[in-house]
JSON list of C-alpha atoms in Angstrom, two decimals:
[
{"chain": "B", "resi": 1, "resn": "MET", "atom": "CA", "xyz": [-23.39, 2.58, 58.99]},
{"chain": "B", "resi": 2, "resn": "VAL", "atom": "CA", "xyz": [-20.64, 2.61, 56.36]},
{"chain": "B", "resi": 3, "resn": "HIS", "atom": "CA", "xyz": [-20.14, -0.51, 54.10]},
{"chain": "B", "resi": 4, "resn": "SER", "atom": "CA", "xyz": [-16.90, -0.97, 52.31]},
{"chain": "B", "resi": 5, "resn": "THR", "atom": "CA", "xyz": [-15.71, -3.50, 49.78]},
{"chain": "B", "resi": 6, "resn": "SER", "atom": "CA", "xyz": [-13.97, -6.51, 51.27]},
{"chain": "B", "resi": 7, "resn": "SER", "atom": "CA", "xyz": [-10.37, -7.26, 50.34]},
{"chain": "B", "resi": 8, "resn": "PHE", "atom": "CA", "xyz": [-9.59, -10.29, 48.28]},
{"chain": "B", "resi": 9, "resn": "GLU", "atom": "CA", "xyz": [-8.04, -12.22, 51.25]},
{"chain": "B", "resi": 10, "resn": "VAL", "atom": "CA", "xyz": [-11.28, -11.58, 53.23]},
{"chain": "B", "resi": 11, "resn": "GLN", "atom": "CA", "xyz": [-13.57, -12.82, 50.56]},
{"chain": "B", "resi": 12, "resn": "LEU", "atom": "CA", "xyz": [-11.20, -15.85, 50.10]},
{"chain": "B", "resi": 13, "resn": "ALA", "atom": "CA", "xyz": [-11.37, -16.51, 53.87]},
{"chain": "B", "resi": 14, "resn": "ILE", "atom": "CA", "xyz": [-15.12, -16.37, 53.79]},
{"chain": "B", "resi": 15, "resn": "ALA", "atom": "CA", "xyz": [-15.26, -18.69, 50.90]},
{"chain": "B", "resi": 16, "resn": "ILE", "atom": "CA", "xyz": [-12.95, -21.23, 52.64]},
{"chain": "B", "resi": 17, "resn": "VAL", "atom": "CA", "xyz": [-14.93, -21.04, 55.69]},
{"chain": "B", "resi": 18, "resn": "LYS", "atom": "CA", "xyz": [-18.37, -21.37, 54.21]},
{"chain": "B", "resi": 19, "resn": "THR", "atom": "CA", "xyz": [-16.96, -24.35, 52.13]},
{"chain": "B", "resi": 20, "resn": "SER", "atom": "CA", "xyz": [-15.88, -25.98, 55.25]},
{"chain": "B", "resi": 21, "resn": "ILE", "atom": "CA", "xyz": [-19.26, -25.40, 56.94]},
{"chain": "B", "resi": 22, "resn": "LEU", "atom": "CA", "xyz": [-20.79, -26.94, 53.88]},
{"chain": "B", "resi": 23, "resn": "LEU", "atom": "CA", "xyz": [-18.69, -30.00, 54.00]},
{"chain": "B", "resi": 24, "resn": "VAL", "atom": "CA", "xyz": [-18.85, -30.57, 57.92]},
{"chain": "B", "resi": 25, "resn": "GLY", "atom": "CA", "xyz": [-22.47, -29.91, 57.84]},
{"chain": "B", "resi": 26, "resn": "GLY", "atom": "CA", "xyz": [-23.04, -32.37, 55.03]},
{"chain": "B", "resi": 27, "resn": "VAL", "atom": "CA", "xyz": [-21.14, -35.06, 57.15]},
{"chain": "B", "resi": 28, "resn": "VAL", "atom": "CA", "xyz": [-23.24, -34.24, 60.21]},
{"chain": "B", "resi": 29, "resn": "THR", "atom": "CA", "xyz": [-26.42, -34.40, 58.35]},
{"chain": "B", "resi": 30, "resn": "TYR", "atom": "CA", "xyz": [-25.43, -37.67, 56.45]},
{"chain": "B", "resi": 31, "resn": "LEU", "atom": "CA", "xyz": [-24.66, -39.13, 60.06]},
{"chain": "B", "resi": 32, "resn": "ALA", "atom": "CA", "xyz": [-27.92, -37.99, 61.61]},
{"chain": "B", "resi": 33, "resn": "PHE", "atom": "CA", "xyz": [-29.79, -39.38, 58.64]},
{"chain": "B", "resi": 34, "resn": "SER", "atom": "CA", "xyz": [-27.94, -42.62, 58.81]},
{"chain": "B", "resi": 35, "resn": "ALA", "atom": "CA", "xyz": [-28.80, -42.85, 62.50]},
{"chain": "B", "resi": 36, "resn": "TYR", "atom": "CA", "xyz": [-32.37, -42.08, 61.71]},
{"chain": "B", "resi": 37, "resn": "ARG", "atom": "CA", "xyz": [-32.48, -45.00, 59.07]},
{"chain": "B", "resi": 38, "resn": "ARG", "atom": "CA", "xyz": [-31.04, -47.46, 61.59]},
{"chain": "B", "resi": 39, "resn": "THR", "atom": "CA", "xyz": [-33.29, -46.47, 64.51]},
{"chain": "B", "resi": 40, "resn": "ALA", "atom": "CA", "xyz": [-36.47, -45.10, 62.64]},
{"chain": "B", "resi": 41, "resn": "ASP", "atom": "CA", "xyz": [-36.57, -42.56, 65.60]},
{"chain": "B", "resi": 42, "resn": "ARG", "atom": "CA", "xyz": [-38.69, -39.56, 64.68]},
{"chain": "B", "resi": 43, "resn": "SER", "atom": "CA", "xyz": [-36.58, -37.13, 66.66]},
{"chain": "B", "resi": 44, "resn": "ILE", "atom": "CA", "xyz": [-33.42, -38.16, 65.03]},
{"chain": "B", "resi": 45, "resn": "GLY", "atom": "CA", "xyz": [-34.97, -37.75, 61.72]},
{"chain": "B", "resi": 46, "resn": "LEU", "atom": "CA", "xyz": [-35.92, -34.20, 62.73]},
{"chain": "B", "resi": 47, "resn": "LEU", "atom": "CA", "xyz": [-32.45, -33.47, 63.74]},
{"chain": "B", "resi": 48, "resn": "ALA", "atom": "CA", "xyz": [-31.20, -34.59, 60.29]},
{"chain": "B", "resi": 49, "resn": "ILE", "atom": "CA", "xyz": [-33.67, -32.33, 58.74]},
{"chain": "B", "resi": 50, "resn": "GLY", "atom": "CA", "xyz": [-32.67, -29.37, 60.89]},
{"chain": "B", "resi": 51, "resn": "PHE", "atom": "CA", "xyz": [-28.92, -29.83, 59.95]},
{"chain": "B", "resi": 52, "resn": "GLY", "atom": "CA", "xyz": [-29.77, -30.30, 56.43]},
{"chain": "B", "resi": 53, "resn": "LEU", "atom": "CA", "xyz": [-31.58, -26.98, 56.38]},
{"chain": "B", "resi": 54, "resn": "ILE", "atom": "CA", "xyz": [-28.72, -25.15, 57.92]},
{"chain": "B", "resi": 55, "resn": "VAL", "atom": "CA", "xyz": [-26.38, -26.82, 55.19]},
{"chain": "B", "resi": 56, "resn": "VAL", "atom": "CA", "xyz": [-28.83, -25.69, 52.43]},
{"chain": "B", "resi": 57, "resn": "GLY", "atom": "CA", "xyz": [-28.97, -22.22, 53.72]},
{"chain": "B", "resi": 58, "resn": "VAL", "atom": "CA", "xyz": [-25.17, -21.81, 53.56]},
{"chain": "B", "resi": 59, "resn": "LEU", "atom": "CA", "xyz": [-25.24, -23.17, 50.00]},
{"chain": "B", "resi": 60, "resn": "LEU", "atom": "CA", "xyz": [-28.00, -20.91, 48.87]},
{"chain": "B", "resi": 61, "resn": "ALA", "atom": "CA", "xyz": [-26.33, -17.74, 50.36]},
{"chain": "B", "resi": 62, "resn": "GLY", "atom": "CA", "xyz": [-23.20, -18.56, 48.44]},
{"chain": "B", "resi": 63, "resn": "LEU", "atom": "CA", "xyz": [-25.06, -19.30, 45.15]},
{"chain": "B", "resi": 64, "resn": "THR", "atom": "CA", "xyz": [-27.12, -16.14, 45.31]},
{"chain": "B", "resi": 65, "resn": "PHE", "atom": "CA", "xyz": [-24.24, -14.05, 46.05]},
{"chain": "B", "resi": 66, "resn": "GLU", "atom": "CA", "xyz": [-21.31, -15.62, 43.92]},
{"chain": "B", "resi": 67, "resn": "LEU", "atom": "CA", "xyz": [-23.38, -17.12, 40.89]},
{"chain": "B", "resi": 68, "resn": "LEU", "atom": "CA", "xyz": [-26.37, -14.92, 40.71]},
{"chain": "B", "resi": 69, "resn": "GLY", "atom": "CA", "xyz": [-24.65, -11.66, 41.57]},
{"chain": "B", "resi": 70, "resn": "SER", "atom": "CA", "xyz": [-27.36, -10.52, 44.13]},
{"chain": "B", "resi": 71, "resn": "ASN", "atom": "CA", "xyz": [-26.74, -8.17, 46.99]},
{"chain": "B", "resi": 72, "resn": "LEU", "atom": "CA", "xyz": [-24.83, -9.56, 49.95]},
{"chain": "B", "resi": 73, "resn": "GLY", "atom": "CA", "xyz": [-27.46, -8.75, 52.12]},
{"chain": "B", "resi": 74, "resn": "ILE", "atom": "CA", "xyz": [-29.94, -10.96, 50.35]},
{"chain": "B", "resi": 75, "resn": "GLY", "atom": "CA", "xyz": [-27.57, -13.95, 50.84]},
{"chain": "B", "resi": 76, "resn": "ILE", "atom": "CA", "xyz": [-27.08, -13.23, 54.40]},
{"chain": "B", "resi": 77, "resn": "LEU", "atom": "CA", "xyz": [-30.85, -13.05, 54.82]},
{"chain": "B", "resi": 78, "resn": "ILE", "atom": "CA", "xyz": [-31.54, -16.31, 52.86]},
{"chain": "B", "resi": 79, "resn": "GLU", "atom": "CA", "xyz": [-28.86, -18.04, 54.99]},
{"chain": "B", "resi": 80, "resn": "SER", "atom": "CA", "xyz": [-30.16, -16.47, 58.23]},
{"chain": "B", "resi": 81, "resn": "LEU", "atom": "CA", "xyz": [-33.77, -17.79, 57.45]},
{"chain": "B", "resi": 82, "resn": "PHE", "atom": "CA", "xyz": [-32.61, -21.28, 56.77]},
{"chain": "B", "resi": 83, "resn": "VAL", "atom": "CA", "xyz": [-30.29, -21.37, 59.83]},
{"chain": "B", "resi": 84, "resn": "LEU", "atom": "CA", "xyz": [-33.31, -20.13, 62.01]},
{"chain": "B", "resi": 85, "resn": "SER", "atom": "CA", "xyz": [-35.59, -22.82, 60.54]},
{"chain": "B", "resi": 86, "resn": "GLY", "atom": "CA", "xyz": [-32.87, -25.54, 61.05]},
{"chain": "B", "resi": 87, "resn": "LEU", "atom": "CA", "xyz": [-32.28, -24.65, 64.63]},
{"chain": "B", "resi": 88, "resn": "SER", "atom": "CA", "xyz": [-36.00, -24.48, 65.38]},
{"chain": "B", "resi": 89, "resn": "ILE", "atom": "CA", "xyz": [-36.43, -28.00, 64.07]},
{"chain": "B", "resi": 90, "resn": "ILE", "atom": "CA", "xyz": [-33.29, -29.16, 66.06]},
{"chain": "B", "resi": 91, "resn": "ALA", "atom": "CA", "xyz": [-34.67, -27.59, 69.17]},
{"chain": "B", "resi": 92, "resn": "TYR", "atom": "CA", "xyz": [-38.08, -29.36, 68.52]},
{"chain": "B", "resi": 93, "resn": "SER", "atom": "CA", "xyz": [-36.31, -32.67, 67.74]},
{"chain": "B", "resi": 94, "resn": "LEU", "atom": "CA", "xyz": [-34.56, -32.42, 71.19]},
{"chain": "B", "resi": 95, "resn": "ARG", "atom": "CA", "xyz": [-38.07, -31.96, 72.86]},
{"chain": "B", "resi": 96, "resn": "ALA", "atom": "CA", "xyz": [-39.82, -34.67, 70.86]},
{"chain": "B", "resi": 97, "resn": "ARG", "atom": "CA", "xyz": [-40.71, -37.81, 72.72]}
]
């Protein structure tokens, strides 16, 4: 598999999309946490944690690549691990009684 360098336009588009995911995900996490505080329902609290992990994964992926200058693959791996963890907790929260 051949990897090439992305153009500036593609890098800018990725940065815009990732920032949008961070903002929208932050709002969803805040709303889920607010619902948890109102209801004290454990499953909603787990839902908030799951969304929070996904948002943190996006943030850490960007930080490791842009600020720390690490390999893009490392950033993708970090993000994927957080997304997997977050989705697992979301799935569990939807099954919790």
